[in-house]
């Protein structure tokens, strides 16, 4: 336990040795990287508790017209805010919780799944967010909002012959959809063997030469997609089928030696949100390796520099008036508030229910609640949802099996095999 | 110049935005700008505002009253009753929509309810998109109208070209373009268009995704390696370009041909000599060799050991470690003495990286060292190359 931190890594002399070396060869990449001499927003690693709470409390009710661009993502706003509040261990009044339930009920599509707002078409991303938000609330009212039968129909309507899922009817395919589908299906107990047939193989095709995962096969490895693909495979029980060694090397290499935070892709900039997408992969890998019989895993820490990440978040990613952000100079928003806090929780908590070790940088009040690295809601909420939904029968989907509800997908995956 | 919506400042998008995981970010200048920021942050905020100010050129001086409300000013819409959003009595995450936004979307909802397939509906979708280009429901409806009204898809290409130029980090706009290209079955504008977008941001994930789709779908491989090389000349650290290199080669000649592998190794080493601390080049080198085994390339280890003297980096050391580890794993019939030497060299590098050269990854290097020590090679739990 650190208690009052004597010397922070960010202020140590050794850190200057870790600044970006451009070898005298200036390119767009190096200029961007070097110009970010990382101003700190704070000199003391303290979480600005009360101001974050006020920012979140207000946002849960009212948002300015600047949020018009998120008018098709309102369940996300519910999730980002509710999850941030649960990490901060701030209670949500029962009336507010009930209002969220009723709002999300209005976002549910008559044909299943949840949309970005009332009257819009269903989409896997707000579906993921809505189910998570309802599980965070965790009341009978919340659970009962979800129409499980229709939700299963919705997932089937997106399923492609190659194992992938579209994000919405007539929409794009990428690995996020597999994660969103697996997440909601497992939490609400509508996971049937046929639903994810071939999905594992499709996700495995997203692991590339870099070791990380891309959005679709062929693209660059990327933190967000790496998290989605890995977590989806964990849910499906097939994470061992990845090249775990290559994945581990790629993801640990994404922690920035100078900033302490994570970048999303090789040779790009640090960003607070990757504190979750990237660092959150390490608990998944830890468990995967453990299941494979790995004997040399640490029993005290994850395989990334937990304190350095906490420092980055606390010193560089907090807006003193509330909310968290990408990096100094950027504006706060609820997405970064959610994922910076989620990353901070990952960095503070090692282990699971049986064996738990905390590393809290700065004062004890900096401590957040732990988050579940697969679903990114608190572990008790995962347990509560499973307890509720496992009592219910898995809906029958035999009418879907073997056929695909003929929604024309975008152009099919490449018709020929790669040549290597 | 990329557009900003309304007077609000839109901050530089997070990479996540491109992935669509994170919707477009906002700097809510009206709400967020406070005086509690530290001076550095204040300056940055001002910078961003200044940028935004410049791009308002189009909107400044335009009278707000020039906007014609669907509900008040457009007689040709008088037959349609606008449909307000059904948010319920106690809404949450309630957005304070502008009058214009509510006007357009109340009418959009009305059209959707009727499933009206008309020219005026088509025109309205452009307004709705202008207000929120991430509304996938509107895009879906626009595509239905494009087909129902047999709209000129060439004009639609012009339209989507302009929208993407303004908002290149939006999921829906690229997907829409893909649909139109498919319907026209005409990719002839694509490579040049994507190159133009990449000239503004050489790492735009959506742009690369669209490019790979076009190339694969329409078999436009011929000039792509040349394109990749020019991007790498501009910025040898562009990891997206290195990925595209791998994409092109693996789908054309492949990496089984020894001449190709040799050429690629030479290319990598050349780039490494120029910029030794470029992680992309080292990752690519490993990436193309790992399936056949790093130690299977004769002479490579020696070249790397030479480079170590003059062009050392944590990436070189990690690559060396990988060579030793591969030698241990794949040359099981080497005599014990040599194996022990290789093992101790590998462990030495782990220690060097953990303690001095790559301390941010100390936990990781120590784990690798422990694992190696245990088994004499990386354990089976970590390798899946037989899958």
Short mmCIF file of N, CA and C in Angstrom, two decimals, chain A residues 9 18 22-23 25 27 29-30 39 41 60-63 65-71 74 80 99 103 106 116 118 120-121 123 169-172 174 176 208-210 214-215 218-220 222 225 240-242 245 248-249 252-255 257 265-267 271 273-274 277 289 292 294 296 301 303 321 329-333 335-336 410-411 414 419-420, chain B residues 8 12 14-16 18-23 25-28 32 36 40-41 48 85-88 90-98 101 112 132 136-137 140 171 175 178 182 203 205 209 212-213 216 235 237 239-240 243 246 250 252 256 274-280 284 290 322 325 358-361 363-364 367 370-371 374 379 381-382 384:
data_model
loop_
_atom_site.label_atom_id
_atom_site.label_comp_id
_atom_site.label_asym_id
_atom_site.label_seq_id
_atom_site.Cartn_x
_atom_site.Cartn_y
_atom_site.Cartn_z
N UNK A 9 6.40 8.76 -9.91
CA UNK A 9 7.17 8.45 -11.12
C UNK A 9 7.20 9.65 -12.06
N UNK A 18 13.02 8.63 -20.57
CA UNK A 18 12.01 7.90 -21.30
C UNK A 18 11.28 8.74 -22.34
N UNK A 22 13.47 10.52 -31.36
CA UNK A 22 13.09 10.54 -32.77
C UNK A 22 14.26 10.28 -33.72
N UNK A 23 15.42 9.93 -33.19
CA UNK A 23 16.58 9.55 -34.01
C UNK A 23 16.94 10.64 -35.02
N UNK A 25 15.03 11.90 -37.06
CA UNK A 25 14.19 11.73 -38.24
C UNK A 25 12.78 12.19 -37.90
N UNK A 27 9.02 12.97 -38.41
CA UNK A 27 7.86 12.64 -39.25
C UNK A 27 6.62 13.14 -38.50
N UNK A 29 4.36 11.48 -37.16
CA UNK A 29 4.21 10.71 -35.92
C UNK A 29 5.09 11.27 -34.80
N UNK A 30 6.35 11.54 -35.13
CA UNK A 30 7.26 11.96 -34.06
C UNK A 30 6.96 13.38 -33.61
N UNK A 39 1.65 18.29 -20.20
CA UNK A 39 1.35 19.13 -19.06
C UNK A 39 0.58 18.30 -18.05
N UNK A 41 -2.20 18.24 -15.08
CA UNK A 41 -3.32 19.05 -14.61
C UNK A 41 -3.30 19.16 -13.10
N UNK A 60 -26.73 12.90 -15.81
CA UNK A 60 -27.71 11.83 -15.84
C UNK A 60 -29.11 12.37 -16.12
N UNK A 61 -29.31 13.62 -15.77
CA UNK A 61 -30.60 14.26 -16.03
C UNK A 61 -30.58 15.13 -17.27
N UNK A 62 -29.62 16.07 -17.31
CA UNK A 62 -29.65 17.09 -18.37
C UNK A 62 -28.32 17.22 -19.08
N UNK A 63 -28.40 17.38 -20.39
CA UNK A 63 -27.21 17.59 -21.20
C UNK A 63 -27.47 18.76 -22.14
N UNK A 65 -27.10 21.21 -25.60
CA UNK A 65 -27.28 20.83 -27.01
C UNK A 65 -25.98 20.41 -27.67
N UNK A 66 -24.87 20.59 -26.97
CA UNK A 66 -23.60 20.05 -27.49
C UNK A 66 -23.68 18.54 -27.63
N UNK A 67 -24.62 17.93 -26.93
CA UNK A 67 -24.77 16.48 -26.97
C UNK A 67 -25.71 15.99 -28.07
N UNK A 68 -26.13 16.91 -28.94
CA UNK A 68 -26.97 16.48 -30.07
C UNK A 68 -26.27 15.40 -30.89
N UNK A 69 -24.94 15.47 -30.96
CA UNK A 69 -24.21 14.47 -31.74
C UNK A 69 -24.26 13.08 -31.11
N UNK A 70 -24.74 13.00 -29.87
CA UNK A 70 -24.90 11.70 -29.20
C UNK A 70 -26.37 11.33 -29.06
N UNK A 71 -27.20 11.96 -29.88
CA UNK A 71 -28.64 11.70 -29.81
C UNK A 71 -28.97 10.27 -30.23
N UNK A 74 -27.98 7.43 -26.60
CA UNK A 74 -28.36 7.80 -25.24
C UNK A 74 -28.24 6.67 -24.22
N UNK A 80 -22.34 5.04 -19.32
CA UNK A 80 -21.11 5.73 -18.92
C UNK A 80 -21.29 6.41 -17.56
N UNK A 99 -36.45 5.87 -13.27
CA UNK A 99 -36.58 6.70 -14.47
C UNK A 99 -35.69 6.18 -15.59
N UNK A 103 -36.90 4.94 -19.22
CA UNK A 103 -36.34 5.52 -20.44
C UNK A 103 -35.79 4.43 -21.35
N UNK A 106 -38.24 2.64 -23.28
CA UNK A 106 -38.68 3.36 -24.47
C UNK A 106 -37.65 3.28 -25.61
N UNK A 116 -30.62 3.81 -30.08
CA UNK A 116 -29.91 4.96 -29.53
C UNK A 116 -30.83 5.99 -28.90
N UNK A 118 -35.52 6.79 -28.21
CA UNK A 118 -36.88 6.31 -28.49
C UNK A 118 -37.22 6.47 -29.96
N UNK A 120 -35.91 5.03 -32.54
CA UNK A 120 -34.85 4.70 -33.49
C UNK A 120 -34.75 3.19 -33.68
N UNK A 121 -33.96 2.76 -34.67
CA UNK A 121 -33.80 1.33 -34.90
C UNK A 121 -32.81 0.73 -33.89
N UNK A 123 -29.69 -1.34 -32.33
CA UNK A 123 -28.27 -1.35 -32.73
C UNK A 123 -27.51 -2.05 -31.60
N UNK A 169 -29.33 -3.81 -38.46
CA UNK A 169 -29.85 -4.28 -39.73
C UNK A 169 -29.38 -3.35 -40.84
N UNK A 170 -28.74 -3.95 -41.86
CA UNK A 170 -28.21 -3.15 -42.95
C UNK A 170 -26.98 -2.37 -42.55
N UNK A 171 -26.32 -2.82 -41.52
CA UNK A 171 -25.18 -2.08 -40.98
C UNK A 171 -23.86 -2.80 -41.16
N UNK A 172 -22.83 -2.22 -40.59
CA UNK A 172 -21.48 -2.71 -40.76
C UNK A 172 -21.16 -3.88 -39.81
N UNK A 174 -18.10 -5.67 -37.59
CA UNK A 174 -16.75 -5.68 -37.03
C UNK A 174 -16.80 -6.37 -35.67
N UNK A 176 -16.62 -5.52 -32.67
CA UNK A 176 -17.41 -4.98 -31.55
C UNK A 176 -18.72 -5.73 -31.42
N UNK A 208 -3.79 -10.26 -35.72
CA UNK A 208 -2.94 -10.06 -36.89
C UNK A 208 -1.46 -10.23 -36.58
N UNK A 209 -0.63 -9.87 -37.52
CA UNK A 209 0.82 -10.03 -37.42
C UNK A 209 1.40 -9.27 -36.24
N UNK A 210 0.66 -8.27 -35.72
CA UNK A 210 1.18 -7.49 -34.60
C UNK A 210 0.94 -8.19 -33.27
N UNK A 214 -7.71 -6.62 -34.74
CA UNK A 214 -8.22 -5.51 -35.53
C UNK A 214 -9.74 -5.56 -35.60
N UNK A 215 -10.34 -4.53 -36.19
CA UNK A 215 -11.80 -4.47 -36.25
C UNK A 215 -12.41 -5.53 -37.16
N UNK A 218 -7.47 -8.21 -41.34
CA UNK A 218 -6.65 -7.45 -42.29
C UNK A 218 -6.22 -6.09 -41.80
N UNK A 219 -7.01 -5.50 -40.89
CA UNK A 219 -6.69 -4.15 -40.43
C UNK A 219 -5.67 -4.13 -39.31
N UNK A 220 -5.28 -2.94 -38.93
CA UNK A 220 -4.28 -2.70 -37.91
C UNK A 220 -4.79 -3.12 -36.52
N UNK A 222 -5.67 -2.80 -32.75
CA UNK A 222 -6.24 -1.60 -32.13
C UNK A 222 -6.83 -1.97 -30.76
N UNK A 225 -10.73 -2.76 -30.31
CA UNK A 225 -11.11 -4.03 -30.94
C UNK A 225 -10.44 -5.21 -30.25
N UNK A 240 -8.28 -19.41 -25.21
CA UNK A 240 -7.04 -20.16 -25.35
C UNK A 240 -6.66 -20.37 -26.81
N UNK A 241 -7.61 -20.14 -27.70
CA UNK A 241 -7.34 -20.36 -29.12
C UNK A 241 -6.57 -19.21 -29.76
N UNK A 242 -6.47 -18.11 -29.04
CA UNK A 242 -5.65 -17.00 -29.53
C UNK A 242 -4.17 -17.34 -29.36
N UNK A 245 0.66 -15.53 -26.40
CA UNK A 245 1.99 -14.94 -26.25
C UNK A 245 2.11 -13.66 -27.09
N UNK A 248 -0.17 -10.93 -25.63
CA UNK A 248 0.41 -10.36 -24.41
C UNK A 248 1.52 -9.36 -24.76
N UNK A 249 2.40 -9.76 -25.66
CA UNK A 249 3.50 -8.87 -26.05
C UNK A 249 2.95 -7.58 -26.63
N UNK A 252 1.11 -5.33 -23.75
CA UNK A 252 2.00 -4.68 -22.77
C UNK A 252 2.84 -3.61 -23.45
N UNK A 253 3.11 -3.79 -24.75
CA UNK A 253 3.91 -2.80 -25.47
C UNK A 253 3.16 -1.51 -25.72
N UNK A 254 1.86 -1.49 -25.48
CA UNK A 254 1.06 -0.30 -25.69
C UNK A 254 1.11 0.67 -24.50
N UNK A 255 1.73 0.26 -23.38
CA UNK A 255 1.88 1.19 -22.27
C UNK A 255 3.05 2.11 -22.59
N UNK A 257 6.12 4.41 -22.19
CA UNK A 257 7.21 4.44 -21.21
C UNK A 257 7.34 5.79 -20.52
N UNK A 265 -2.87 2.26 -30.59
CA UNK A 265 -2.18 1.52 -31.64
C UNK A 265 -0.71 1.89 -31.58
N UNK A 266 0.13 1.05 -32.13
CA UNK A 266 1.57 1.33 -32.17
C UNK A 266 1.84 2.67 -32.86
N UNK A 267 2.71 3.44 -32.26
CA UNK A 267 3.13 4.74 -32.80
C UNK A 267 2.02 5.79 -32.85
N UNK A 271 -3.90 7.91 -24.59
CA UNK A 271 -5.27 8.39 -24.41
C UNK A 271 -5.85 7.70 -23.20
N UNK A 273 -8.74 6.78 -22.33
CA UNK A 273 -9.75 5.72 -22.46
C UNK A 273 -9.10 4.35 -22.63
N UNK A 274 -7.86 4.33 -23.18
CA UNK A 274 -7.19 3.03 -23.33
C UNK A 274 -6.75 2.46 -22.00
N UNK A 277 -9.52 -0.12 -22.21
CA UNK A 277 -9.52 -1.04 -23.35
C UNK A 277 -8.24 -1.86 -23.42
N UNK A 289 -4.10 -17.46 -19.06
CA UNK A 289 -2.84 -18.16 -18.84
C UNK A 289 -2.94 -19.08 -17.65
N UNK A 292 -4.53 -22.15 -18.51
CA UNK A 292 -3.70 -23.01 -19.34
C UNK A 292 -2.58 -23.64 -18.54
N UNK A 294 -0.31 -22.00 -16.55
CA UNK A 294 0.89 -21.19 -16.37
C UNK A 294 1.24 -21.04 -14.89
N UNK A 296 4.05 -19.40 -13.59
CA UNK A 296 4.93 -18.29 -13.19
C UNK A 296 4.22 -16.94 -13.11
N UNK A 301 0.28 -8.78 -8.89
CA UNK A 301 0.00 -7.70 -9.84
C UNK A 301 -0.29 -8.22 -11.24
N UNK A 303 0.27 -7.75 -15.40
CA UNK A 303 1.51 -7.57 -16.15
C UNK A 303 1.61 -6.22 -16.84
N UNK A 321 -12.86 20.64 -12.48
CA UNK A 321 -14.25 20.99 -12.23
C UNK A 321 -15.16 19.78 -12.43
N UNK A 329 -5.38 19.17 -22.22
CA UNK A 329 -5.68 19.96 -23.41
C UNK A 329 -6.97 19.54 -24.07
N UNK A 330 -7.44 18.34 -23.76
CA UNK A 330 -8.71 17.87 -24.30
C UNK A 330 -9.84 18.22 -23.34
N UNK A 331 -11.06 18.15 -23.88
CA UNK A 331 -12.21 18.44 -23.02
C UNK A 331 -12.73 17.18 -22.37
N UNK A 332 -13.37 17.37 -21.26
CA UNK A 332 -13.97 16.25 -20.56
C UNK A 332 -15.19 15.76 -21.32
N UNK A 333 -15.54 14.52 -21.14
CA UNK A 333 -16.80 13.97 -21.64
C UNK A 333 -17.11 12.72 -20.86
N UNK A 335 -17.79 9.69 -21.86
CA UNK A 335 -17.10 8.48 -22.34
C UNK A 335 -15.74 8.36 -21.66
N UNK A 336 -14.96 9.42 -21.67
CA UNK A 336 -13.64 9.37 -21.04
C UNK A 336 -13.75 9.27 -19.53
N UNK A 410 -23.83 -6.25 -45.76
CA UNK A 410 -22.88 -5.60 -46.67
C UNK A 410 -22.10 -6.66 -47.43
N UNK A 411 -21.35 -6.27 -48.44
CA UNK A 411 -20.62 -7.24 -49.26
C UNK A 411 -19.89 -8.24 -48.41
N UNK A 414 -13.98 -11.42 -48.05
CA UNK A 414 -13.24 -11.75 -49.29
C UNK A 414 -13.41 -13.20 -49.69
N UNK A 419 -2.63 -15.52 -48.94
CA UNK A 419 -1.66 -16.43 -49.54
C UNK A 419 -0.50 -16.83 -48.67
N UNK A 420 -0.33 -16.21 -47.55
CA UNK A 420 0.86 -16.59 -46.77
C UNK A 420 0.67 -17.99 -46.22
N UNK B 8 -20.85 24.85 -31.09
CA UNK B 8 -20.06 24.16 -30.08
C UNK B 8 -18.72 23.73 -30.67
N UNK B 12 -10.71 17.48 -30.87
CA UNK B 12 -10.08 16.47 -31.72
C UNK B 12 -10.57 15.09 -31.33
N UNK B 14 -10.96 11.30 -30.49
CA UNK B 14 -10.21 10.21 -29.91
C UNK B 14 -10.15 9.09 -30.94
N UNK B 15 -9.06 8.36 -30.91
CA UNK B 15 -8.95 7.26 -31.87
C UNK B 15 -10.11 6.30 -31.75
N UNK B 16 -10.64 6.18 -30.54
CA UNK B 16 -11.79 5.30 -30.32
C UNK B 16 -12.95 5.70 -31.20
N UNK B 18 -12.92 6.60 -34.15
CA UNK B 18 -12.83 5.95 -35.46
C UNK B 18 -13.39 4.55 -35.37
N UNK B 19 -13.13 3.93 -34.24
CA UNK B 19 -13.61 2.56 -34.09
C UNK B 19 -15.10 2.52 -33.88
N UNK B 20 -15.70 3.68 -33.65
CA UNK B 20 -17.14 3.68 -33.45
C UNK B 20 -17.54 3.26 -32.06
N UNK B 21 -16.51 2.92 -31.24
CA UNK B 21 -16.83 2.54 -29.87
C UNK B 21 -17.22 3.78 -29.13
N UNK B 22 -16.49 4.84 -29.44
CA UNK B 22 -16.79 6.09 -28.79
C UNK B 22 -17.40 7.03 -29.80
N UNK B 23 -18.55 7.57 -29.52
CA UNK B 23 -19.12 8.56 -30.43
C UNK B 23 -18.29 9.83 -30.41
N UNK B 25 -16.52 13.17 -29.87
CA UNK B 25 -16.33 13.88 -28.61
C UNK B 25 -16.78 15.32 -28.72
N UNK B 26 -16.96 15.91 -27.59
CA UNK B 26 -17.37 17.31 -27.60
C UNK B 26 -16.59 18.11 -26.59
N UNK B 27 -16.31 19.34 -26.95
CA UNK B 27 -15.91 20.29 -25.94
C UNK B 27 -17.07 21.23 -25.82
N UNK B 28 -17.76 21.18 -24.74
CA UNK B 28 -18.99 21.96 -24.65
C UNK B 28 -18.63 23.36 -24.19
N UNK B 32 -18.67 23.98 -20.47
CA UNK B 32 -17.47 23.52 -19.80
C UNK B 32 -16.43 24.58 -19.54
N UNK B 36 -11.49 27.64 -13.83
CA UNK B 36 -10.78 26.86 -12.84
C UNK B 36 -9.64 26.07 -13.45
N UNK B 40 -2.12 26.36 -18.50
CA UNK B 40 -1.80 25.58 -19.69
C UNK B 40 -3.05 25.09 -20.37
N UNK B 41 -3.98 24.60 -19.53
CA UNK B 41 -5.20 24.05 -20.09
C UNK B 41 -6.04 25.15 -20.69
N UNK B 48 -8.30 25.65 -29.09
CA UNK B 48 -9.33 24.89 -29.76
C UNK B 48 -10.46 25.80 -30.18
N UNK B 85 -40.55 13.48 -29.71
CA UNK B 85 -39.90 12.28 -29.20
C UNK B 85 -40.62 11.78 -27.96
N UNK B 86 -40.80 10.47 -27.87
CA UNK B 86 -41.49 9.89 -26.74
C UNK B 86 -40.50 9.56 -25.62
N UNK B 87 -40.15 10.57 -24.82
CA UNK B 87 -39.14 10.37 -23.78
C UNK B 87 -39.74 9.98 -22.44
N UNK B 88 -41.06 10.04 -22.34
CA UNK B 88 -41.68 9.71 -21.06
C UNK B 88 -41.72 10.92 -20.14
N UNK B 90 -40.45 11.44 -17.04
CA UNK B 90 -39.23 11.81 -16.31
C UNK B 90 -37.99 11.35 -17.07
N UNK B 91 -37.67 12.05 -18.16
CA UNK B 91 -36.57 11.57 -18.99
C UNK B 91 -35.22 11.66 -18.27
N UNK B 92 -34.30 10.83 -18.72
CA UNK B 92 -32.92 10.90 -18.24
C UNK B 92 -32.05 11.25 -19.45
N UNK B 93 -30.81 11.62 -19.15
CA UNK B 93 -29.87 12.05 -20.19
C UNK B 93 -30.59 12.88 -21.26
N UNK B 94 -31.35 13.82 -20.78
CA UNK B 94 -32.19 14.64 -21.65
C UNK B 94 -31.36 15.74 -22.30
N UNK B 95 -31.35 15.71 -23.63
CA UNK B 95 -30.55 16.67 -24.38
C UNK B 95 -31.39 17.92 -24.66
N UNK B 96 -30.78 19.08 -24.44
CA UNK B 96 -31.48 20.35 -24.69
C UNK B 96 -31.38 20.69 -26.17
N UNK B 97 -32.15 19.97 -26.98
CA UNK B 97 -32.09 20.15 -28.43
C UNK B 97 -32.38 21.60 -28.81
N UNK B 98 -31.72 22.07 -29.84
CA UNK B 98 -32.04 23.39 -30.38
C UNK B 98 -33.40 23.30 -31.08
N UNK B 101 -33.07 21.49 -34.36
CA UNK B 101 -32.90 20.05 -34.22
C UNK B 101 -34.25 19.39 -33.99
N UNK B 112 -41.06 8.66 -40.79
CA UNK B 112 -40.74 7.27 -40.49
C UNK B 112 -42.00 6.50 -40.12
N UNK B 132 -26.99 15.48 -37.14
CA UNK B 132 -26.35 14.36 -36.43
C UNK B 132 -26.02 13.26 -37.40
N UNK B 136 -27.85 6.49 -37.33
CA UNK B 136 -27.87 5.38 -38.28
C UNK B 136 -29.28 5.08 -38.79
N UNK B 137 -30.31 5.45 -38.01
CA UNK B 137 -31.69 5.25 -38.44
C UNK B 137 -31.99 6.14 -39.65
N UNK B 140 -30.22 4.71 -42.70
CA UNK B 140 -30.93 3.54 -43.18
C UNK B 140 -32.13 3.95 -44.01
N UNK B 171 -18.59 6.53 -38.45
CA UNK B 171 -18.83 5.20 -38.97
C UNK B 171 -19.82 5.15 -40.13
N UNK B 175 -19.82 3.62 -44.19
CA UNK B 175 -20.67 2.49 -44.52
C UNK B 175 -21.61 2.85 -45.65
N UNK B 178 -19.82 2.80 -48.91
CA UNK B 178 -19.62 1.42 -49.34
C UNK B 178 -20.86 0.89 -50.04
N UNK B 182 -21.18 -0.27 -53.94
CA UNK B 182 -21.68 -1.60 -54.27
C UNK B 182 -22.83 -1.54 -55.25
N UNK B 203 -3.70 7.96 -40.72
CA UNK B 203 -3.98 6.79 -39.90
C UNK B 203 -5.47 6.58 -39.66
N UNK B 205 -8.67 5.11 -39.36
CA UNK B 205 -8.98 3.68 -39.37
C UNK B 205 -10.10 3.37 -40.36
N UNK B 209 -9.99 0.88 -43.59
CA UNK B 209 -10.94 -0.23 -43.66
C UNK B 209 -11.65 -0.21 -45.01
N UNK B 212 -9.19 -1.30 -47.77
CA UNK B 212 -8.96 -2.74 -47.85
C UNK B 212 -10.17 -3.44 -48.45
N UNK B 213 -11.35 -2.97 -48.11
CA UNK B 213 -12.55 -3.59 -48.68
C UNK B 213 -12.57 -3.40 -50.20
N UNK B 216 -9.89 -5.54 -51.99
CA UNK B 216 -10.15 -6.97 -51.96
C UNK B 216 -11.35 -7.32 -52.85
N UNK B 235 6.23 9.10 -43.76
CA UNK B 235 6.29 8.86 -42.32
C UNK B 235 6.56 7.39 -42.07
N UNK B 237 7.05 5.96 -39.53
CA UNK B 237 6.46 5.49 -38.28
C UNK B 237 4.96 5.24 -38.41
N UNK B 239 2.17 3.26 -38.61
CA UNK B 239 1.90 1.84 -38.38
C UNK B 239 0.78 1.32 -39.29
N UNK B 240 -0.14 2.19 -39.65
CA UNK B 240 -1.21 1.79 -40.56
C UNK B 240 -0.62 1.42 -41.92
N UNK B 243 0.98 -1.90 -41.71
CA UNK B 243 -0.06 -2.93 -41.74
C UNK B 243 -0.53 -3.16 -43.17
N UNK B 246 1.77 -5.35 -45.04
CA UNK B 246 1.55 -6.76 -44.73
C UNK B 246 0.31 -7.28 -45.45
N UNK B 250 0.68 -10.24 -48.16
CA UNK B 250 0.11 -11.53 -47.80
C UNK B 250 -1.01 -11.94 -48.75
N UNK B 252 -0.96 -11.15 -52.05
CA UNK B 252 -0.44 -11.26 -53.42
C UNK B 252 0.65 -12.32 -53.48
N UNK B 256 5.80 -16.86 -48.28
CA UNK B 256 6.47 -18.15 -48.35
C UNK B 256 7.66 -18.10 -49.28
N UNK B 274 17.82 3.89 -40.41
CA UNK B 274 17.47 5.33 -40.48
C UNK B 274 16.86 5.82 -39.18
N UNK B 275 15.98 5.02 -38.59
CA UNK B 275 15.28 5.44 -37.37
C UNK B 275 15.17 4.25 -36.42
N UNK B 276 16.23 4.01 -35.63
CA UNK B 276 16.31 2.80 -34.80
C UNK B 276 15.20 2.68 -33.77
N UNK B 277 14.61 3.79 -33.36
CA UNK B 277 13.61 3.72 -32.31
C UNK B 277 12.19 3.70 -32.87
N UNK B 278 12.06 3.23 -34.10
CA UNK B 278 10.74 3.12 -34.70
C UNK B 278 10.19 1.72 -34.43
N UNK B 279 9.27 1.61 -33.51
CA UNK B 279 8.75 0.32 -33.09
C UNK B 279 8.07 -0.44 -34.24
N UNK B 280 7.41 0.31 -35.13
CA UNK B 280 6.67 -0.35 -36.23
C UNK B 280 7.58 -1.25 -37.07
N UNK B 284 7.15 -5.26 -37.49
CA UNK B 284 6.92 -5.85 -38.81
C UNK B 284 7.93 -6.96 -39.09
N UNK B 290 7.74 -14.65 -37.72
CA UNK B 290 7.40 -15.48 -36.56
C UNK B 290 6.78 -16.82 -36.92
N UNK B 322 13.62 -12.58 -28.62
CA UNK B 322 12.73 -13.45 -29.40
C UNK B 322 13.54 -14.44 -30.23
N UNK B 325 14.84 -17.09 -27.82
CA UNK B 325 13.72 -17.92 -27.36
C UNK B 325 13.29 -18.87 -28.47
N UNK B 358 13.71 -1.19 -20.39
CA UNK B 358 12.28 -1.16 -20.72
C UNK B 358 11.49 -1.35 -19.43
N UNK B 359 11.80 -0.51 -18.44
CA UNK B 359 11.31 -0.73 -17.09
C UNK B 359 9.79 -0.64 -16.96
N UNK B 360 9.14 0.07 -17.88
CA UNK B 360 7.69 0.16 -17.81
C UNK B 360 7.08 -1.24 -17.97
N UNK B 361 7.82 -2.16 -18.59
CA UNK B 361 7.34 -3.52 -18.80
C UNK B 361 8.07 -4.52 -17.90
N UNK B 363 7.31 -6.02 -15.09
CA UNK B 363 6.51 -7.18 -14.69
C UNK B 363 6.49 -8.24 -15.79
N UNK B 364 6.31 -7.75 -17.00
CA UNK B 364 6.23 -8.65 -18.15
C UNK B 364 7.55 -9.35 -18.39
N UNK B 367 8.25 -11.95 -15.82
CA UNK B 367 7.43 -13.12 -16.05
C UNK B 367 8.04 -13.99 -17.15
N UNK B 370 11.08 -15.77 -15.81
CA UNK B 370 10.71 -16.87 -14.92
C UNK B 370 10.23 -18.07 -15.73
N UNK B 371 9.38 -17.80 -16.73
CA UNK B 371 8.84 -18.88 -17.55
C UNK B 371 9.94 -19.59 -18.31
N UNK B 374 11.99 -21.82 -16.09
CA UNK B 374 11.28 -23.02 -15.67
C UNK B 374 11.43 -24.15 -16.67
N UNK B 379 6.54 -21.60 -22.32
CA UNK B 379 5.63 -22.72 -22.09
C UNK B 379 4.54 -22.85 -23.15
N UNK B 381 1.48 -23.04 -22.80
CA UNK B 381 0.29 -22.25 -22.54
C UNK B 381 0.29 -20.96 -23.35
N UNK B 382 1.47 -20.51 -23.73
CA UNK B 382 1.56 -19.22 -24.42
C UNK B 382 1.60 -19.34 -25.93
N UNK B 384 0.41 -20.86 -29.60
CA UNK B 384 -0.74 -21.49 -30.23
C UNK B 384 -0.49 -21.69 -31.69
#
